[in-house]
Amino acid sequence: MRPDLRASASLFAVLLFLSLPALLPVAATAAPASGRRAVIVVLEDGAGDPGDVAAQHGRAYGLEVGPVYRSVFGGYAASVPTARLDALRADASVLMVAPDEPVSIAKRIRRLSTQVLPTGVNRINADSTANRGYGVDVAVLDTGIDSDHPDLAPNLAGGVNCSSGTTFEDGNGHGTHVAGTIAARANRFGVVGVAPLANLWAVRVLNNAGSGSTSSVVCGIDFVDSLSPAHGGPITVANMSLGGSGSDDGACGTSNGDPMHAAICAATADGVTFVVAAGNDGVNLAGSVPAAYDEVVTVTALADSDGRSCGLGSPTGYGVDDTFASFSNTGSGADLDHVVAAPGVGIYSTYKNAGYASLSGTSMATPHVAGAAALYIAGHPGAGASEVLASLRTTGELPGVDMNGECSGGASHTDAPGQHPEPVVRAEAF
């Protein structure tokens, strides 16, 4: 039996991590009717088929049942009458009842018309390697992916909709942007991604307004885990350019009642490497999840304007070329063991309606690392999360050094405040 989580059931609101000045209020998902609560129910081991138990609980407690979870853990999301909440918690088959919190997004967009090699892909030297990520499957937990985009359609393997509507199509743009940085096809037009022969899975956990719920995100992780290597599936990398407030209890969510953490731990153990955004508040990432989880690869953002090292490009709106973006969260202590950096300012990539756009944020830095992870796994089949993380860090570019003598004695990138000792990912080693 798993440890009792009933006493602590606090979850978190999730934001897609674009640049801080871009965060504006948006409409949240519709609240349950008055007198009802939206919750996530985690069942005890051996409780029975989650769908059957959810149906039984629906009849017994007046629930309106939503997504059912079968892979990362047995459970379901539901709307429950407030008056029956305590009875549901006390049910012998229930391990935990946690609030299903809203998630949201807002963004700043700068559209570009020229077709260029994206500066981020160039900066991490992904274009200089013969490894193109062939055969590696990457899940994008986001607002969906534009399946008609010519740079993405050839690589789109499938997906799931855990949000509103009936498809995983992206009506927002954020998920399509992330997907392009990971694996936009090398097809002589548009843009090219870090791993242009990797397969993409659209895991839509937010709606067209960028809003959703914790239950929809757990639904997405559950889908990823169902297609993990341990379950005979192909997905080995998952990109999560989203996050919210919370902390790592050091026990995969069993101490502080965090089903998101429990889900990620389960999928990681099943062979999936999760790459997540550090956040855009310019604070310590220890207070942000999933960035604080030890099981993930957490990504901070570098400001780069010219796609090259050495700090010779023009200043960006978030810092001097080849320094860390002013909005990027920071790591400290043990958290630094799972943190890496990548370009996250003015990143040009695919966008909804077969378009292209430039965005900034740790959301944009994260897919560079997810793509690099795919390159590593392509060359090292069967590599797990800890091996992938170790390689990303040991082959990365440390601050204040001239990597490979490329800067004639100057630094490839600098960190004058000393807040970002983590390496910047370099893909040429893969």
XYZ file of C-alpha atoms in Angstrom:
430
model
C 0.000 0.000 0.000
C 1.234 3.478 -0.779
C 1.691 6.043 2.038
C -1.483 7.862 3.079
C -1.857 11.145 1.193
C -5.328 12.153 2.309
C -4.211 14.783 4.785
C -2.334 16.868 2.228
C -4.081 17.515 -1.072
C -2.837 20.880 -2.302
C -2.091 21.154 -6.037
C -0.979 24.056 -8.175
C -2.037 26.350 -10.955
C 0.064 25.888 -14.090
C 1.387 28.591 -16.424
C 3.044 28.065 -19.751
C 6.442 29.664 -19.307
C 6.766 32.508 -21.783
C 8.616 35.701 -20.928
C 7.434 37.391 -17.744
C 6.262 40.691 -19.305
C 3.950 38.663 -21.519
C 1.956 37.151 -18.667
C -1.487 38.694 -18.633
C -4.783 37.558 -17.099
C -6.799 35.112 -19.151
C -10.058 33.323 -18.600
C -9.760 30.144 -16.569
C -11.716 26.992 -17.221
C -15.342 27.057 -16.187
C -15.793 26.394 -12.497
C -18.048 23.595 -11.316
C -21.613 24.521 -10.518
C -22.197 26.145 -7.149
C -21.953 23.604 -4.361
C -19.571 21.327 -6.263
C -15.790 20.876 -6.246
C -13.453 19.797 -9.061
C -11.079 17.120 -7.778
C -8.572 14.430 -8.753
C -9.099 11.082 -7.046
C -6.160 8.678 -6.663
C -7.232 5.134 -5.841
C -5.601 2.605 -3.541
C -3.622 -0.194 -5.165
C -5.959 -3.106 -5.778
C -9.097 -0.961 -5.784
C -10.167 -2.406 -9.114
C -10.518 -1.077 -12.637
C -10.396 2.733 -12.380
C -13.268 3.156 -14.822
C -15.485 0.778 -12.893
C -14.593 2.356 -9.553
C -15.229 5.853 -10.965
C -18.668 4.742 -12.159
C -19.439 3.247 -8.755
C -18.320 6.421 -6.998
C -20.385 8.452 -9.427
C -23.509 6.636 -8.364
C -22.624 6.594 -4.672
C -21.490 10.198 -4.295
C -23.211 12.056 -7.134
C -20.024 12.608 -9.126
C -19.662 13.921 -12.661
C -16.666 11.878 -13.807
C -14.045 13.252 -16.217
C -10.752 11.677 -17.392
C -9.874 8.237 -16.009
C -6.197 7.462 -15.274
C -4.898 3.908 -15.727
C -1.140 4.074 -16.304
C 0.706 6.404 -13.919
C -1.781 5.471 -11.175
C -5.378 4.352 -10.922
C -7.747 7.273 -10.532
C -10.006 9.804 -12.165
C -11.050 13.462 -12.257
C -14.539 14.480 -11.242
C -16.882 17.157 -10.003
C -18.204 16.217 -6.570
C -20.968 17.834 -4.462
C -19.259 19.693 -1.626
C -21.513 17.951 0.873
C -20.228 14.522 -0.271
C -16.520 15.394 -0.369
C -15.702 14.020 3.088
C -17.559 10.797 2.338
C -15.583 10.353 -0.873
C -12.298 10.936 0.980
C -13.302 8.332 3.564
C -14.083 5.661 0.967
C -11.854 2.626 1.534
C -10.837 2.544 -2.152
C -9.571 6.150 -2.139
C -5.942 7.014 -1.422
C -6.119 10.765 -2.095
C -8.549 13.477 -3.152
C -6.768 16.595 -4.438
C -8.211 19.846 -5.815
C -8.193 20.157 -9.599
C -6.659 23.597 -10.094
C -6.982 25.871 -13.175
C -4.098 26.327 -15.604
C -3.550 29.265 -17.940
C -1.328 30.957 -20.526
C -0.729 34.350 -22.134
C 1.933 35.269 -24.631
C 3.740 37.938 -26.632
C 4.231 37.183 -30.337
C 6.492 38.740 -32.920
C 5.867 37.266 -36.366
C 8.703 36.972 -38.849
C 8.440 36.512 -42.587
C 11.975 35.462 -43.497
C 13.032 31.831 -43.550
C 16.117 31.382 -41.399
C 17.990 28.825 -39.352
C 16.607 29.505 -35.851
C 19.218 31.118 -33.631
C 18.606 28.624 -30.831
C 19.181 25.580 -33.037
C 22.323 27.242 -34.368
C 23.535 28.301 -30.914
C 23.543 24.761 -29.506
C 25.212 23.471 -32.713
C 22.397 21.044 -33.490
C 22.827 21.754 -37.187
C 26.448 20.560 -37.121
C 25.698 16.960 -36.204
C 24.790 14.100 -38.550
C 22.498 12.723 -35.850
C 18.942 13.871 -36.649
C 17.047 12.003 -33.940
C 15.712 9.304 -36.254
C 13.272 6.916 -34.585
C 12.998 8.760 -31.256
C 9.494 9.702 -30.098
C 8.911 12.977 -28.215
C 5.635 13.935 -26.531
C 4.701 17.626 -26.332
C 2.378 18.268 -23.363
C 0.974 21.637 -24.332
C -1.838 23.295 -26.308
C -1.657 20.724 -29.114
C 0.138 20.714 -32.459
C -0.993 22.056 -35.833
C -1.223 18.769 -37.753
C -1.398 20.582 -41.097
C 1.818 22.534 -40.610
C 4.176 21.519 -43.444
C 7.205 21.581 -41.124
C 5.540 19.243 -38.598
C 3.035 17.000 -40.371
C 5.670 14.511 -41.657
C 6.872 13.879 -38.095
C 3.513 13.789 -36.292
C 2.945 10.236 -35.062
C -0.324 10.789 -33.187
C -1.654 12.283 -30.018
C -4.460 12.687 -27.544
C -6.822 15.427 -26.434
C -7.056 15.792 -22.654
C -8.637 19.244 -22.900
C -11.815 20.668 -24.442
C -12.969 19.890 -27.961
C -12.434 16.631 -29.786
C -8.947 16.787 -31.351
C -5.349 17.589 -30.442
C -5.203 20.488 -32.933
C -3.535 23.642 -31.622
C -5.707 26.737 -31.688
C -3.313 28.667 -29.449
C 0.102 28.360 -31.090
C 2.310 27.658 -28.092
C 2.429 23.879 -28.506
C 3.140 24.170 -32.225
C 5.994 26.581 -31.476
C 7.516 24.158 -28.973
C 7.117 21.246 -31.400
C 8.944 23.107 -34.164
C 11.997 23.745 -32.022
C 12.132 20.054 -31.168
C 11.590 18.509 -34.586
C 10.605 20.802 -37.460
C 11.475 18.916 -40.632
C 14.592 19.730 -42.674
C 12.657 20.330 -45.913
C 14.289 23.425 -47.446
C 11.600 25.836 -46.281
C 10.346 27.280 -43.005
C 12.540 26.294 -40.063
C 14.440 23.221 -38.892
C 14.332 21.734 -35.401
C 17.022 20.287 -33.170
C 16.038 16.685 -34.020
C 14.289 16.962 -37.406
C 13.755 13.210 -37.839
C 12.252 12.596 -34.401
C 8.585 11.647 -34.125
C 6.192 14.040 -32.396
C 3.180 13.233 -30.239
C 0.626 15.988 -29.629
C -0.584 15.721 -26.030
C -3.143 18.526 -25.709
C -3.587 19.390 -22.041
C -4.659 23.050 -22.480
C -7.415 24.580 -24.588
C -7.229 27.265 -27.270
C -7.187 30.012 -24.653
C -4.254 28.334 -22.931
C -6.409 27.265 -19.989
C -6.922 23.864 -18.459
C -6.668 21.950 -15.204
C -4.306 19.769 -13.258
C -6.458 16.789 -14.167
C -5.900 17.431 -17.870
C -2.128 17.564 -17.364
C -2.165 14.311 -15.387
C -4.289 12.852 -18.198
C -1.495 13.787 -20.595
C 1.199 12.207 -18.438
C -0.938 9.094 -18.133
C -1.139 8.901 -21.944
C 2.639 9.293 -22.233
C 3.217 6.555 -19.676
C 0.848 4.208 -21.521
C 3.207 4.526 -24.518
C 6.430 4.367 -22.490
C 9.075 1.684 -23.088
C 7.945 -0.218 -19.996
C 4.512 -0.570 -21.592
C 5.893 -1.524 -24.993
C 5.494 1.968 -26.447
C 7.897 4.302 -28.261
C 7.765 7.571 -26.243
C 11.069 8.238 -24.478
C 11.069 12.062 -24.128
C 8.343 14.406 -22.885
C 8.458 18.213 -23.091
C 6.530 20.206 -20.455
C 6.865 23.942 -21.047
C 4.527 24.702 -18.160
C 4.568 24.903 -14.391
C 3.221 26.452 -11.221
C 3.885 26.929 -7.520
C 4.819 24.000 -5.336
C 7.816 22.060 -4.079
C 9.553 18.699 -4.229
C 8.804 16.625 -1.143
C 11.606 14.201 -2.010
C 9.077 11.369 -2.050
C 7.371 11.625 -5.462
C 4.402 13.472 -4.024
C 3.532 10.896 -1.384
C 4.289 13.261 1.504
C 2.657 16.461 0.250
C -0.203 14.974 -1.758
C 0.999 15.871 -5.264
C -0.445 13.561 -7.967
C 1.437 15.470 -10.687
C 4.706 14.482 -9.065
C 3.525 10.918 -8.568
C 2.590 10.704 -12.253
C 5.949 12.020 -13.463
C 7.831 9.649 -11.164
C 5.865 6.690 -12.507
C 6.466 7.615 -16.146
C 10.155 8.343 -15.503
C 10.579 4.911 -13.936
C 8.971 3.490 -17.081
C 11.668 4.999 -19.321
C 10.509 8.543 -20.162
C 12.835 11.553 -19.785
C 10.826 14.655 -18.783
C 12.263 18.024 -19.831
C 10.547 20.972 -18.112
C 10.731 24.757 -17.947
C 12.376 26.471 -14.975
C 9.938 29.406 -14.929
C 10.027 33.112 -15.694
C 9.803 34.867 -12.339
C 13.521 35.504 -11.833
C 13.406 33.587 -8.543
C 14.650 30.300 -7.169
C 12.995 27.399 -8.950
C 12.638 25.461 -5.681
C 9.175 26.992 -5.367
C 8.058 25.964 -8.863
C 6.910 22.565 -10.069
C 7.588 20.427 -11.999
C 10.877 22.385 -12.234
C 11.832 21.499 -8.653
C 11.303 17.754 -9.059
C 14.586 15.831 -8.909
C 13.315 13.367 -11.508
C 13.145 15.892 -14.380
C 15.610 17.838 -16.531
C 14.929 21.498 -15.722
C 15.794 24.183 -18.269
C 16.743 27.830 -17.717
C 16.956 30.427 -20.507
C 20.010 31.986 -22.170
C 19.722 35.302 -24.026
C 21.322 34.886 -27.457
C 20.814 37.244 -30.372
C 23.045 35.915 -33.152
C 22.975 32.132 -32.876
C 26.672 32.093 -31.988
C 28.738 31.965 -28.820
C 31.289 34.545 -27.567
C 28.870 37.382 -26.739
C 29.400 39.359 -29.951
C 25.742 39.789 -30.897
C 23.534 42.791 -30.190
C 21.840 43.099 -26.787
C 18.412 41.498 -26.384
C 15.424 42.865 -24.525
C 16.252 40.470 -21.699
C 20.004 40.850 -21.422
C 23.319 41.092 -23.222
C 24.082 38.458 -25.862
C 25.235 35.153 -24.358
C 24.185 35.961 -20.806
C 21.239 34.520 -18.936
C 17.783 35.969 -19.597
C 16.656 38.375 -16.896
C 13.325 36.578 -16.484
C 14.765 33.078 -16.014
C 14.373 31.332 -12.681
C 17.545 30.080 -10.997
C 18.593 26.908 -9.215
C 20.601 26.355 -6.052
C 21.867 23.532 -3.898
C 20.824 20.040 -4.905
C 18.448 21.390 -7.560
C 21.452 22.375 -9.669
C 22.123 18.682 -10.213
C 19.193 18.488 -12.663
C 19.381 21.935 -14.304
C 20.729 22.827 -17.758
C 20.280 25.918 -19.948
C 19.372 26.664 -23.558
C 18.494 29.701 -25.697
C 15.126 31.176 -24.763
C 14.953 34.725 -26.157
C 13.529 35.640 -29.561
C 13.154 32.016 -30.633
C 11.754 31.640 -34.149
C 9.682 28.528 -34.737
C 6.493 27.097 -36.207
C 3.128 28.501 -35.149
C -0.569 27.761 -35.565
C -2.315 28.029 -38.942
C 0.872 26.858 -40.701
C 2.621 30.056 -39.584
C 5.827 31.097 -37.855
C 6.475 33.340 -34.856
C 9.176 34.531 -32.460
C 8.588 33.971 -28.711
C 10.650 34.292 -25.532
C 10.607 32.359 -22.265
C 11.865 29.238 -20.564
C 9.030 27.591 -22.529
C 11.147 28.248 -25.617
C 14.407 27.103 -24.017
C 12.961 23.754 -22.932
C 12.343 22.203 -26.389
C 15.985 22.788 -27.364
C 16.907 20.421 -24.547
C 14.119 17.967 -25.356
C 15.472 17.846 -28.898
C 19.018 17.323 -27.609
C 17.749 14.506 -25.383
C 16.218 12.898 -28.475
C 19.579 13.116 -30.247
C 21.300 11.434 -27.341
C 18.741 8.617 -27.167
C 18.999 8.099 -30.930
C 22.674 7.315 -30.420
C 22.165 5.456 -27.142
C 18.955 3.400 -27.410
C 17.499 2.458 -24.048
C 19.070 5.375 -22.183
C 17.023 6.413 -19.153
C 16.459 9.847 -17.642
C 19.497 9.816 -15.353
C 21.845 8.860 -18.192
C 20.370 11.489 -20.503
C 20.689 14.188 -17.843
C 24.297 13.241 -17.077
C 25.246 13.495 -20.738
C 23.483 16.825 -21.244
C 25.370 18.286 -18.298
C 28.825 16.809 -18.895
C 28.910 17.820 -22.571
C 27.453 21.285 -21.948
C 29.094 24.701 -22.076
C 30.006 26.082 -18.658
C 29.935 29.843 -17.981
C 33.173 31.779 -18.237
C 35.040 29.261 -20.393
C 36.043 29.264 -24.049
C 34.506 25.989 -25.203
C 36.513 24.282 -27.938
C 38.592 27.471 -28.340
C 35.801 29.048 -30.381
C 36.092 32.510 -28.834
C 39.845 33.134 -29.135
C 40.275 33.142 -25.397
C 37.005 34.885 -24.513
C 34.072 33.195 -22.847
C 31.456 31.275 -24.830
C 28.906 32.713 -22.408
C 29.096 34.578 -19.117
C 27.217 34.719 -15.833
C 28.443 37.839 -14.073
C 25.919 37.676 -11.170
C 26.902 34.063 -10.503
C 23.285 32.909 -10.385
C 23.472 30.366 -13.228
C 26.357 27.880 -12.861
C 24.480 25.308 -14.973
C 25.853 24.362 -18.409
C 24.275 25.467 -21.696
C 23.358 22.411 -23.749
C 25.502 21.692 -26.811
C 24.193 19.131 -29.278
C 27.309 18.600 -31.386
C 28.464 15.896 -28.957
C 25.468 13.731 -29.860
